[in-house]
PDB file of C-alpha atoms in Angstrom:
ATOM      1  CA  MET A   1     192.750 112.316 -39.509  1.00 43.00           C
ATOM      2  CA  ASN A   2     190.923 114.993 -38.619  1.00 45.00           C
ATOM      3  CA  ARG A   3     191.750 118.323 -36.891  1.00 44.00           C
ATOM      4  CA  LEU A   4     190.898 117.259 -33.250  1.00 42.00           C
ATOM      5  CA  ALA A   5     192.215 113.448 -33.361  1.00 43.00           C
ATOM      6  CA  ALA A   6     195.675 115.073 -34.522  1.00 42.00           C
ATOM      7  CA  TYR A   7     195.393 117.488 -31.702  1.00 41.00           C
ATOM      8  CA  LEU A   8     194.641 114.875 -29.212  1.00 39.00           C
ATOM      9  CA  ILE A   9     197.711 112.596 -30.501  1.00 34.00           C
ATOM     10  CA  ALA A  10     200.329 115.521 -30.147  1.00 39.00           C
ATOM     11  CA  ALA A  11     198.576 116.888 -26.669  1.00 40.00           C
ATOM     12  CA  ALA A  12     198.984 113.398 -25.278  1.00 37.00           C
ATOM     13  CA  LEU A  13     202.930 112.976 -26.823  1.00 34.00           C
ATOM     14  CA  ALA A  14     203.719 116.432 -25.971  1.00 38.00           C
ATOM     15  CA  ALA A  15     202.984 116.590 -22.276  1.00 37.00           C
ATOM     16  CA  PRO A  16     203.127 114.223 -19.215  1.00 37.00           C
ATOM     17  CA  LEU A  17     199.662 113.235 -17.971  1.00 36.00           C
ATOM     18  CA  PRO A  18     198.126 115.135 -15.271  1.00 35.00           C
ATOM     19  CA  ALA A  19     198.016 114.148 -11.723  1.00 34.00           C
ATOM     20  CA  PHE A  20     194.431 113.423 -11.862  1.00 34.00           C
ATOM     21  CA  ALA A  21     195.069 111.060 -15.288  1.00 35.00           C
ATOM     22  CA  GLN A  22     198.183 109.358 -13.482  1.00 34.00           C
ATOM     23  CA  ALA A  23     195.476 108.432 -10.491  1.00 38.00           C
ATOM     24  CA  ASN A  24     192.923 107.048 -12.752  1.00 41.00           C
ATOM     25  CA  SER A  25     190.568 109.672 -12.048  1.00 62.00           C
ATOM     26  CA  PHE A  26     188.428 112.125 -13.750  1.00 82.00           C
ATOM     27  CA  GLY A  27     188.328 115.781 -12.386  1.00 87.00           C
ATOM     28  CA  PRO A  28     186.926 117.889 -10.673  1.00 96.00           C
ATOM     29  CA  LEU A  29     188.598 120.789 -12.840  1.00 96.00           C
ATOM     30  CA  LEU A  30     190.087 120.315 -16.328  1.00 96.00           C
ATOM     31  CA  SER A  31     191.648 122.597 -18.562  1.00 95.00           C
ATOM     32  CA  PRO A  32     190.603 122.248 -22.174  1.00 96.00           C
ATOM     33  CA  GLN A  33     194.064 121.129 -22.416  1.00 95.00           C
ATOM     34  CA  GLU A  34     193.929 118.271 -20.021  1.00 95.00           C
ATOM     35  CA  PHE A  35     190.614 117.333 -21.094  1.00 96.00           C
ATOM     36  CA  ALA A  36     191.688 117.169 -24.631  1.00 94.00           C
ATOM     37  CA  ALA A  37     194.910 114.942 -23.577  1.00 92.00           C
ATOM     38  CA  VAL A  38     192.301 111.997 -21.840  1.00 91.00           C
ATOM     39  CA  GLN A  39     189.075 112.733 -23.659  1.00 91.00           C
ATOM     40  CA  THR A  40     189.650 109.355 -26.075  1.00 89.00           C
ATOM     41  CA  ALA A  41     190.532 107.316 -23.228  1.00 91.00           C
ATOM     42  CA  ALA A  42     188.029 108.612 -20.702  1.00 92.00           C
ATOM     43  CA  ASP A  43     185.414 108.397 -23.057  1.00 93.00           C
ATOM     44  CA  PRO A  44     183.162 110.700 -20.895  1.00 96.00           C
ATOM     45  CA  LEU A  45     179.603 112.336 -21.538  1.00 98.00           C
ATOM     46  CA  VAL A  46     180.021 116.009 -22.131  1.00 98.00           C
ATOM     47  CA  LEU A  47     176.856 117.862 -21.069  1.00 98.00           C
ATOM     48  CA  ASP A  48     176.579 121.142 -22.747  1.00 98.00           C
ATOM     49  CA  ILE A  49     174.394 123.259 -20.289  1.00 98.00           C
ATOM     50  CA  ARG A  50     173.985 126.117 -22.362  1.00 96.00           C
ATOM     51  CA  ALA A  51     170.464 127.453 -22.938  1.00 89.00           C
ATOM     52  CA  PRO A  52     168.775 129.304 -26.061  1.00 80.00           C
ATOM     53  CA  ALA A  53     169.832 132.874 -26.587  1.00 71.00           C
ATOM     54  CA  LYS A  54     166.863 135.350 -26.279  1.00 67.00           C
ATOM     55  CA  ASP A  55     166.515 135.338 -30.139  1.00 69.00           C
ATOM     56  CA  GLY A  56     165.824 131.806 -30.140  1.00 69.00           C
ATOM     57  CA  LYS A  57     168.984 130.807 -31.750  1.00 79.00           C
ATOM     58  CA  SER A  58     171.157 127.809 -30.137  1.00 88.00           C
ATOM     59  CA  ALA A  59     174.352 128.390 -29.101  1.00 91.00           C
ATOM     60  CA  TYR A  60     174.840 124.861 -28.882  1.00 95.00           C
ATOM     61  CA  ALA A  61     173.862 124.177 -32.269  1.00 92.00           C
ATOM     62  CA  GLU A  62     175.844 126.704 -33.848  1.00 91.00           C
ATOM     63  CA  GLY A  63     179.009 124.767 -32.023  1.00 96.00           C
ATOM     64  CA  HIS A  64     179.853 122.795 -29.217  1.00 97.00           C
ATOM     65  CA  ILE A  65     182.337 120.620 -28.247  1.00 97.00           C
ATOM     66  CA  PRO A  66     182.395 117.456 -30.513  1.00 96.00           C
ATOM     67  CA  GLY A  67     180.193 114.441 -29.154  1.00 96.00           C
ATOM     68  CA  ALA A  68     178.565 117.164 -26.433  1.00 97.00           C
ATOM     69  CA  VAL A  69     174.987 116.549 -25.736  1.00 97.00           C
ATOM     70  CA  ASN A  70     172.816 119.505 -25.027  1.00 96.00           C
ATOM     71  CA  ALA A  71     171.479 119.679 -21.688  1.00 97.00           C
ATOM     72  CA  PRO A  72     170.236 123.343 -20.641  1.00 97.00           C
ATOM     73  CA  TYR A  73     170.672 124.714 -17.193  1.00 97.00           C
ATOM     74  CA  GLY A  74     166.933 124.914 -16.356  1.00 96.00           C
ATOM     75  CA  LEU A  75     166.441 121.256 -16.492  1.00 97.00           C
ATOM     76  CA  PHE A  76     168.165 121.347 -13.431  1.00 98.00           C
ATOM     77  CA  ARG A  77     166.490 124.367 -11.952  1.00 97.00           C
ATOM     78  CA  GLY A  78     163.242 124.970  -9.883  1.00 97.00           C
ATOM     79  CA  PRO A  79     160.291 127.046 -10.621  1.00 96.00           C
ATOM     80  CA  SER A  80     160.624 131.005 -11.315  1.00 94.00           C
ATOM     81  CA  GLU A  81     159.003 131.550  -8.175  1.00 96.00           C
ATOM     82  CA  ASN A  82     161.834 129.525  -6.322  1.00 97.00           C
ATOM     83  CA  PRO A  83     164.507 128.932  -8.969  1.00 97.00           C
ATOM     84  CA  GLY A  84     166.840 126.979  -6.613  1.00 98.00           C
ATOM     85  CA  ALA A  85     164.542 124.633  -5.494  1.00 98.00           C
ATOM     86  CA  LEU A  86     165.292 120.721  -6.130  1.00 98.00           C
ATOM     87  CA  VAL A  87     164.083 119.344  -8.947  1.00 98.00           C
ATOM     88  CA  PRO A  88     161.632 116.644  -8.147  1.00 97.00           C
ATOM     89  CA  GLU A  89     163.675 113.420  -8.017  1.00 97.00           C
ATOM     90  CA  ASP A  90     161.302 111.276 -10.208  1.00 97.00           C
ATOM     91  CA  LYS A  91     161.708 114.379 -12.640  1.00 98.00           C
ATOM     92  CA  LEU A  92     165.574 114.756 -12.159  1.00 98.00           C
ATOM     93  CA  GLN A  93     165.743 110.668 -12.765  1.00 98.00           C
ATOM     94  CA  GLU A  94     163.732 111.204 -16.004  1.00 98.00           C
ATOM     95  CA  VAL A  95     165.943 114.101 -17.148  1.00 98.00           C
ATOM     96  CA  LEU A  96     169.135 112.068 -16.458  1.00 98.00           C
ATOM     97  CA  ARG A  97     168.203 109.064 -17.970  1.00 98.00           C
ATOM     98  CA  GLY A  98     167.280 111.062 -21.270  1.00 98.00           C
ATOM     99  CA  LEU A  99     170.642 112.742 -21.365  1.00 98.00           C
ATOM    100  CA  GLY A 100     172.156 109.584 -21.046  1.00 98.00           C
ATOM    101  CA  VAL A 101     173.656 109.902 -18.093  1.00 98.00           C
ATOM    102  CA  SER A 102     175.156 106.644 -16.013  1.00 96.00           C
ATOM    103  CA  LEU A 103     177.153 105.223 -13.166  1.00 92.00           C
ATOM    104  CA  ASP A 104     180.165 104.085 -14.871  1.00 89.00           C
ATOM    105  CA  ARG A 105     180.807 106.849 -17.373  1.00 95.00           C
ATOM    106  CA  PRO A 106     182.875 109.894 -16.863  1.00 97.00           C
ATOM    107  CA  VAL A 107     180.709 113.099 -17.105  1.00 98.00           C
ATOM    108  CA  LEU A 108     182.196 116.854 -18.160  1.00 98.00           C
ATOM    109  CA  ILE A 109     179.627 119.523 -17.772  1.00 98.00           C
ATOM    110  CA  VAL A 110     180.393 122.508 -19.812  1.00 98.00           C
ATOM    111  CA  HIS A 111     179.030 126.355 -19.865  1.00 98.00           C
ATOM    112  CA  GLN A 112     179.746 129.269 -21.756  1.00 97.00           C
ATOM    113  CA  GLY A 113     182.466 130.560 -19.897  1.00 96.00           C
ATOM    114  CA  SER A 114     181.287 134.194 -20.438  1.00 94.00           C
ATOM    115  CA  ASP A 115     182.223 135.616 -16.997  1.00 94.00           C
ATOM    116  CA  ILE A 116     182.428 134.106 -13.403  1.00 94.00           C
ATOM    117  CA  THR A 117     178.204 134.119 -12.822  1.00 95.00           C
ATOM    118  CA  ASP A 118     178.250 131.741 -15.667  1.00 95.00           C
ATOM    119  CA  PHE A 119     180.538 129.166 -13.675  1.00 97.00           C
ATOM    120  CA  GLY A 120     177.932 128.620 -11.168  1.00 98.00           C
ATOM    121  CA  ALA A 121     175.484 127.086 -13.483  1.00 98.00           C
ATOM    122  CA  ALA A 122     178.137 124.345 -13.929  1.00 98.00           C
ATOM    123  CA  ALA A 123     178.841 123.914 -10.311  1.00 98.00           C
ATOM    124  CA  ARG A 124     175.112 123.521  -9.612  1.00 98.00           C
ATOM    125  CA  VAL A 125     174.652 120.924 -12.020  1.00 98.00           C
ATOM    126  CA  TYR A 126     178.124 119.214 -10.955  1.00 98.00           C
ATOM    127  CA  TRP A 127     176.530 119.320  -7.157  1.00 98.00           C
ATOM    128  CA  THR A 128     173.174 117.596  -8.425  1.00 98.00           C
ATOM    129  CA  LEU A 129     174.587 114.906 -10.465  1.00 98.00           C
ATOM    130  CA  LYS A 130     177.216 114.129  -7.580  1.00 98.00           C
ATOM    131  CA  SER A 131     174.393 114.028  -5.093  1.00 98.00           C
ATOM    132  CA  SER A 132     172.356 112.119  -7.532  1.00 98.00           C
ATOM    133  CA  GLY A 133     175.439 109.034  -7.373  1.00 96.00           C
ATOM    134  CA  VAL A 134     177.462 110.066 -10.116  1.00 96.00           C
ATOM    135  CA  SER A 135     181.371 109.603  -9.037  1.00 91.00           C
ATOM    136  CA  GLN A 136     183.534 110.549 -11.919  1.00 95.00           C
ATOM    137  CA  LEU A 137     182.554 114.310 -12.699  1.00 97.00           C
ATOM    138  CA  ALA A 138     184.651 117.242 -14.026  1.00 98.00           C
ATOM    139  CA  ILE A 139     183.721 120.956 -14.928  1.00 98.00           C
ATOM    140  CA  LEU A 140     185.496 122.320 -18.084  1.00 97.00           C
ATOM    141  CA  ASN A 141     187.406 125.512 -16.880  1.00 96.00           C
ATOM    142  CA  GLY A 142     186.668 128.147 -18.915  1.00 96.00           C
ATOM    143  CA  GLY A 143     183.778 126.650 -20.562  1.00 97.00           C
ATOM    144  CA  VAL A 144     183.157 126.728 -24.426  1.00 97.00           C
ATOM    145  CA  LYS A 145     184.916 130.205 -24.631  1.00 96.00           C
ATOM    146  CA  GLY A 146     188.137 128.584 -23.154  1.00 96.00           C
ATOM    147  CA  TRP A 147     188.072 125.633 -25.449  1.00 97.00           C
ATOM    148  CA  THR A 148     187.956 127.922 -28.552  1.00 97.00           C
ATOM    149  CA  GLU A 149     190.801 130.169 -27.062  1.00 96.00           C
ATOM    150  CA  ALA A 150     192.759 127.197 -26.676  1.00 96.00           C
ATOM    151  CA  GLY A 151     192.634 126.501 -30.596  1.00 97.00           C
ATOM    152  CA  LEU A 152     190.200 123.508 -30.391  1.00 97.00           C
ATOM    153  CA  PRO A 153     187.749 122.545 -32.850  1.00 96.00           C
ATOM    154  CA  LEU A 154     183.801 122.938 -32.681  1.00 97.00           C
ATOM    155  CA  GLU A 155     181.158 120.879 -34.176  1.00 96.00           C
ATOM    156  CA  LYS A 156     177.786 121.989 -35.200  1.00 95.00           C
ATOM    157  CA  GLY A 157     174.426 119.907 -35.454  1.00 91.00           C
ATOM    158  CA  THR A 158     172.670 118.054 -32.592  1.00 92.00           C
ATOM    159  CA  VAL A 159     173.839 114.974 -30.856  1.00 95.00           C
ATOM    160  CA  THR A 160     171.216 112.792 -29.831  1.00 95.00           C
ATOM    161  CA  PRO A 161     172.075 110.819 -26.745  1.00 96.00           C
ATOM    162  CA  THR A 162     171.534 107.228 -26.247  1.00 96.00           C
ATOM    163  CA  PRO A 163     168.948 106.835 -23.236  1.00 97.00           C
ATOM    164  CA  SER A 164     170.198 105.282 -20.146  1.00 98.00           C
ATOM    165  CA  GLN A 165     168.691 103.310 -17.147  1.00 97.00           C
ATOM    166  CA  PHE A 166     170.167 105.473 -14.635  1.00 97.00           C
ATOM    167  CA  GLN A 167     168.766 104.809 -11.042  1.00 97.00           C
ATOM    168  CA  ILE A 168     169.036 107.822  -8.789  1.00 96.00           C
ATOM    169  CA  ALA A 169     170.352 107.369  -5.114  1.00 91.00           C
ATOM    170  CA  PHE A 170     170.268 111.038  -3.996  1.00 95.00           C
ATOM    171  CA  SER A 171     172.713 111.464  -0.949  1.00 97.00           C
ATOM    172  CA  ASP A 172     171.947 114.477   1.450  1.00 97.00           C
ATOM    173  CA  LYS A 173     175.560 114.447   2.667  1.00 98.00           C
ATOM    174  CA  TRP A 174     175.996 117.632   0.629  1.00 98.00           C
ATOM    175  CA  LEU A 175     172.752 119.417   1.279  1.00 98.00           C
ATOM    176  CA  ALA A 176     171.448 121.711   3.605  1.00 98.00           C
ATOM    177  CA  THR A 177     167.426 121.682   3.811  1.00 98.00           C
ATOM    178  CA  ARG A 178     165.761 124.729   5.339  1.00 97.00           C
ATOM    179  CA  ASP A 179     165.147 122.720   8.540  1.00 98.00           C
ATOM    180  CA  GLU A 180     168.876 122.254   8.890  1.00 98.00           C
ATOM    181  CA  VAL A 181     169.443 126.104   8.184  1.00 98.00           C
ATOM    182  CA  LEU A 182     166.424 127.097  10.622  1.00 98.00           C
ATOM    183  CA  ALA A 183     168.015 124.682  13.696  1.00 98.00           C
ATOM    184  CA  ILE A 184     171.415 126.643  12.902  1.00 98.00           C
ATOM    185  CA  VAL A 185     169.745 129.974  12.995  1.00 97.00           C
ATOM    186  CA  ASN A 186     167.903 128.839  16.426  1.00 97.00           C
ATOM    187  CA  GLY A 187     171.332 127.674  18.137  1.00 96.00           C
ATOM    188  CA  GLU A 188     170.230 123.915  18.131  1.00 97.00           C
ATOM    189  CA  GLN A 189     173.040 123.289  15.696  1.00 97.00           C
ATOM    190  CA  THR A 190     176.363 124.740  14.609  1.00 97.00           C
ATOM    191  CA  ALA A 191     177.838 125.653  11.378  1.00 98.00           C
ATOM    192  CA  LYS A 192     179.192 128.594   9.309  1.00 98.00           C
ATOM    193  CA  LEU A 193     176.644 130.275   7.322  1.00 98.00           C
ATOM    194  CA  ILE A 194     178.548 131.455   4.174  1.00 98.00           C
ATOM    195  CA  ASP A 195     176.865 134.247   1.996  1.00 98.00           C
ATOM    196  CA  SER A 196     178.256 133.916  -1.591  1.00 98.00           C
ATOM    197  CA  ARG A 197     176.519 136.769  -2.808  1.00 98.00           C
ATOM    198  CA  PRO A 198     178.557 140.408  -3.209  1.00 97.00           C
ATOM    199  CA  GLU A 199     178.716 142.414  -0.253  1.00 97.00           C
ATOM    200  CA  SER A 200     175.498 144.518  -1.336  1.00 97.00           C
ATOM    201  CA  PHE A 201     173.139 141.836  -1.080  1.00 98.00           C
ATOM    202  CA  TRP A 202     174.525 140.724   2.300  1.00 98.00           C
ATOM    203  CA  ASN A 203     174.237 144.092   3.903  1.00 97.00           C
ATOM    204  CA  GLY A 204     170.527 144.248   2.104  1.00 97.00           C
ATOM    205  CA  ASP A 205     171.271 147.087  -0.443  1.00 96.00           C
ATOM    206  CA  ASP A 206     170.347 144.918  -3.041  1.00 96.00           C
ATOM    207  CA  ALA A 207     167.911 141.436  -3.305  1.00 96.00           C
ATOM    208  CA  HIS A 208     167.081 139.149  -5.932  1.00 97.00           C
ATOM    209  CA  PRO A 209     163.611 140.044  -7.633  1.00 96.00           C
ATOM    210  CA  ALA A 210     161.927 136.844  -6.325  1.00 97.00           C
ATOM    211  CA  ALA A 211     162.915 137.419  -3.038  1.00 97.00           C
ATOM    212  CA  ALA A 212     160.424 138.788  -0.213  1.00 97.00           C
ATOM    213  CA  LYS A 213     162.846 141.316   0.948  1.00 96.00           C
ATOM    214  CA  PRO A 214     166.473 142.062   1.008  1.00 97.00           C
ATOM    215  CA  GLY A 215     169.074 140.900   3.779  1.00 98.00           C
ATOM    216  CA  THR A 216     170.847 137.744   4.654  1.00 98.00           C
ATOM    217  CA  LEU A 217     170.675 134.862   7.337  1.00 98.00           C
ATOM    218  CA  PRO A 218     171.403 135.789  10.650  1.00 98.00           C
ATOM    219  CA  GLN A 219     174.674 135.060  11.871  1.00 97.00           C
ATOM    220  CA  SER A 220     176.012 134.580   8.489  1.00 98.00           C
ATOM    221  CA  GLU A 221     179.439 136.191   6.888  1.00 97.00           C
ATOM    222  CA  TYR A 222     180.100 136.651   3.312  1.00 96.00           C
ATOM    223  CA  PHE A 223     182.596 135.316   1.035  1.00 98.00           C
ATOM    224  CA  THR A 224     181.620 136.464  -2.534  1.00 97.00           C
ATOM    225  CA  HIS A 225     182.098 133.513  -4.888  1.00 97.00           C
ATOM    226  CA  SER A 226     184.028 136.052  -7.429  1.00 96.00           C
ATOM    227  CA  ASN A 227     187.135 135.563  -4.883  1.00 96.00           C
ATOM    228  CA  TRP A 228     188.166 132.184  -6.466  1.00 97.00           C
ATOM    229  CA  PHE A 229     188.896 133.608  -9.918  1.00 94.00           C
ATOM    230  CA  ALA A 230     191.502 135.271 -11.628  1.00 80.00           C
ATOM    231  CA  ASP A 231     191.435 138.210 -14.334  1.00 71.00           C
ATOM    232  CA  LYS A 232     189.204 135.946 -16.311  1.00 81.00           C
ATOM    233  CA  PRO A 233     185.951 133.594 -16.018  1.00 90.00           C
ATOM    234  CA  VAL A 234     188.778 130.405 -15.251  1.00 94.00           C
ATOM    235  CA  ILE A 235     188.482 129.243 -11.269  1.00 92.00           C
ATOM    236  CA  ALA A 236     191.818 129.072  -9.390  1.00 88.00           C
ATOM    237  CA  ASP A 237     193.848 126.079  -9.137  1.00 89.00           C
ATOM    238  CA  ALA A 238     193.428 123.869  -6.302  1.00 92.00           C
ATOM    239  CA  ASP A 239     196.754 124.924  -4.728  1.00 94.00           C
ATOM    240  CA  ARG A 240     195.263 128.447  -4.713  1.00 94.00           C
ATOM    241  CA  VAL A 241     192.182 127.466  -3.774  1.00 96.00           C
ATOM    242  CA  ARG A 242     193.114 125.672  -0.739  1.00 96.00           C
ATOM    243  CA  ALA A 243     195.492 128.891   0.427  1.00 96.00           C
ATOM    244  CA  LEU A 244     192.530 131.247   0.124  1.00 96.00           C
ATOM    245  CA  ALA A 245     190.451 128.657   2.390  1.00 97.00           C
ATOM    246  CA  ALA A 246     192.983 129.108   4.843  1.00 97.00           C
ATOM    247  CA  GLU A 247     193.612 132.831   4.817  1.00 97.00           C
ATOM    248  CA  ASN A 248     189.648 133.200   5.330  1.00 96.00           C
ATOM    249  CA  ASN A 249     189.568 130.768   8.037  1.00 96.00           C
ATOM    250  CA  LEU A 250     187.112 128.402   6.212  1.00 97.00           C
ATOM    251  CA  ASP A 251     189.366 125.461   6.753  1.00 96.00           C
ATOM    252  CA  THR A 252     188.552 125.103  10.593  1.00 95.00           C
ATOM    253  CA  GLY A 253     186.903 121.917  10.652  1.00 95.00           C
ATOM    254  CA  GLU A 254     183.474 123.492  11.539  1.00 97.00           C
ATOM    255  CA  PRO A 255     180.865 122.653   9.084  1.00 98.00           C
ATOM    256  CA  ILE A 256     179.704 125.193   6.417  1.00 98.00           C
ATOM    257  CA  ILE A 257     176.927 125.777   4.433  1.00 98.00           C
ATOM    258  CA  SER A 258     176.708 128.046   1.382  1.00 98.00           C
ATOM    259  CA  PHE A 259     174.085 130.216   0.179  1.00 98.00           C
ATOM    260  CA  CYS A 260     173.329 132.815  -1.738  1.00 98.00           C
ATOM    261  CA  ASN A 261     170.164 133.808  -3.626  1.00 98.00           C
ATOM    262  CA  THR A 262     168.922 130.937  -5.236  1.00 98.00           C
ATOM    263  CA  GLY A 263     171.839 128.330  -4.892  1.00 98.00           C
ATOM    264  CA  HIS A 264     173.738 129.488  -8.097  1.00 98.00           C
ATOM    265  CA  TRP A 265     176.553 131.563  -6.918  1.00 98.00           C
ATOM    266  CA  ALA A 266     176.825 129.339  -3.766  1.00 98.00           C
ATOM    267  CA  ALA A 267     177.312 126.279  -5.647  1.00 98.00           C
ATOM    268  CA  THR A 268     180.474 128.326  -6.969  1.00 98.00           C
ATOM    269  CA  ASN A 269     181.403 128.515  -3.369  1.00 98.00           C
ATOM    270  CA  TRP A 270     180.893 124.989  -2.487  1.00 98.00           C
ATOM    271  CA  PHE A 271     182.745 123.407  -5.439  1.00 98.00           C
ATOM    272  CA  ALA A 272     185.671 125.479  -4.671  1.00 98.00           C
ATOM    273  CA  MET A 273     185.625 124.577  -0.714  1.00 98.00           C
ATOM    274  CA  SER A 274     184.398 121.014  -1.262  1.00 98.00           C
ATOM    275  CA  GLU A 275     185.963 119.939  -4.376  1.00 98.00           C
ATOM    276  CA  LEU A 276     189.148 121.668  -5.083  1.00 97.00           C
ATOM    277  CA  ALA A 277     190.391 122.567  -1.260  1.00 97.00           C
ATOM    278  CA  GLY A 278     189.041 119.386   0.109  1.00 97.00           C
ATOM    279  CA  LEU A 279     186.977 120.505   2.897  1.00 97.00           C
ATOM    280  CA  GLU A 280     184.990 117.795   4.413  1.00 95.00           C
ATOM    281  CA  ASP A 281     181.855 119.198   5.674  1.00 97.00           C
ATOM    282  CA  VAL A 282     180.603 121.638   3.251  1.00 98.00           C
ATOM    283  CA  LYS A 283     176.841 121.682   2.261  1.00 98.00           C
ATOM    284  CA  LEU A 284     174.843 123.503  -0.083  1.00 98.00           C
ATOM    285  CA  TYR A 285     171.494 125.510   0.663  1.00 98.00           C
ATOM    286  CA  PRO A 286     169.819 125.180  -2.742  1.00 98.00           C
ATOM    287  CA  GLU A 287     166.756 127.438  -2.259  1.00 98.00           C
ATOM    288  CA  SER A 288     168.779 130.040  -0.269  1.00 98.00           C
ATOM    289  CA  MET A 289     167.454 133.353   0.271  1.00 98.00           C
ATOM    290  CA  VAL A 290     164.685 133.612  -2.308  1.00 98.00           C
ATOM    291  CA  GLY A 291     163.144 130.325  -0.753  1.00 98.00           C
ATOM    292  CA  TRP A 292     163.936 131.492   2.904  1.00 98.00           C
ATOM    293  CA  SER A 293     162.636 135.004   2.478  1.00 98.00           C
ATOM    294  CA  ASN A 294     159.420 133.996   0.661  1.00 97.00           C
ATOM    295  CA  ALA A 295     158.779 131.162   3.730  1.00 97.00           C
ATOM    296  CA  GLY A 296     158.782 134.521   6.407  1.00 97.00           C
ATOM    297  CA  TYR A 297     161.795 133.235   8.688  1.00 97.00           C
ATOM    298  CA  GLU A 298     163.773 135.679  10.654  1.00 97.00           C
ATOM    299  CA  MET A 299     166.764 137.772   8.463  1.00 98.00           C
ATOM    300  CA  ALA A 300     169.473 139.857   9.166  1.00 98.00           C
ATOM    301  CA  ASN A 301     170.545 143.119   7.786  1.00 97.00           C
ATOM    302  CA  VAL A 302     166.893 144.043   6.199  1.00 97.00           C
ATOM    303  CA  PRO A 303     166.996 147.398   5.691  1.00 95.00           C
ATOM    304  CA  GLY A 304     164.084 149.753   7.312  1.00 81.00           C
ATOM    305  CA  PRO A 305     161.543 151.762   4.999  1.00 63.00           C
ATOM    306  CA  VAL A 306     163.693 154.837   4.572  1.00 47.00           C
ATOM    307  CA  ARG A 307     166.642 153.197   3.396  1.00 53.00           C
ATOM    308  CA  ARG A 308     164.654 150.784   1.328  1.00 55.00           C
ATOM    309  CA  VAL A 309     163.209 153.628  -0.921  1.00 51.00           C
ATOM    310  CA  TRP A 310     166.450 155.195  -0.966  1.00 48.00           C
ATOM    311  CA  ASN A 311     167.594 151.751  -2.108  1.00 55.00           C
ATOM    312  CA  GLN A 312     164.725 151.697  -4.746  1.00 56.00           C
ATOM    313  CA  ILE A 313     165.678 155.421  -5.838  1.00 52.00           C
ATOM    314  CA  LYS A 314     169.499 154.347  -6.373  1.00 55.00           C
ATOM    315  CA  SER A 315     168.608 151.552  -8.437  1.00 54.00           C
ATOM    316  CA  VAL A 316     166.517 153.657 -10.992  1.00 47.00           C
ATOM    317  CA  PHE A 317     169.598 155.944 -11.543  1.00 51.00           C
TER     318      PHE A 317
END
């Protein structure tokens, strides 16, 4: 018996099944121990979304969760000038088929777990798959780092997926388009516009390199994505997330649109509010401020010329 099999049997016998297992469901957020306890029975497709390192080495090839398929985050992102843009549906369907995604098999999304920003990649892939029609989804809380810290084994090499005939049925239920955001800014619709970036981006001191200028959406407020985490890159449990949502008046029933620079940090806010807190009407604006600013729309908190020069000087020193 190999080490992983022994661990799975021991975990299953030693601990009661968690609530999601008792309800015969999967996700949306699993600790390494929770996933190990149900991995054999659930038989999920594990997508390792880590990209190759700058030196060309593959973190995936050097060690990944047994059976995981490599699915680099870039497959789910737009072009460099607008990284948050949606991947065209025909191209996305080709990608998902090549990875072996299917409607009847649960999917676990695994990131590195290096920091809290890293979680946004897993959340954005989760959002993409859910919007594409995949219903059984989970993110591994803590990623590969959390897995290894739990004493669980990795395997080397590459897993070749079995291609599927997955047919995308893309839903806009969790999607906020540019036109929808514009209607809110113009007062034609109502929703809370929640900026997921740190305050320095919201108030115009910092900007993404691909953005036309610093600033935020008019009428927006900020709730930084880092608020959902504890003292390490592990997101809080659902009870704590619901409490945070209530404390910050995010659970009033008003529609919410989450945005950031490129729909990365915003995906963390969307995941926490929609999937963990259970808020009903939460959407992600994928292209966020890079797409919005480059389209030339009205912005708030845009610094004047003097402040902009001062911000540039500060960034150098």
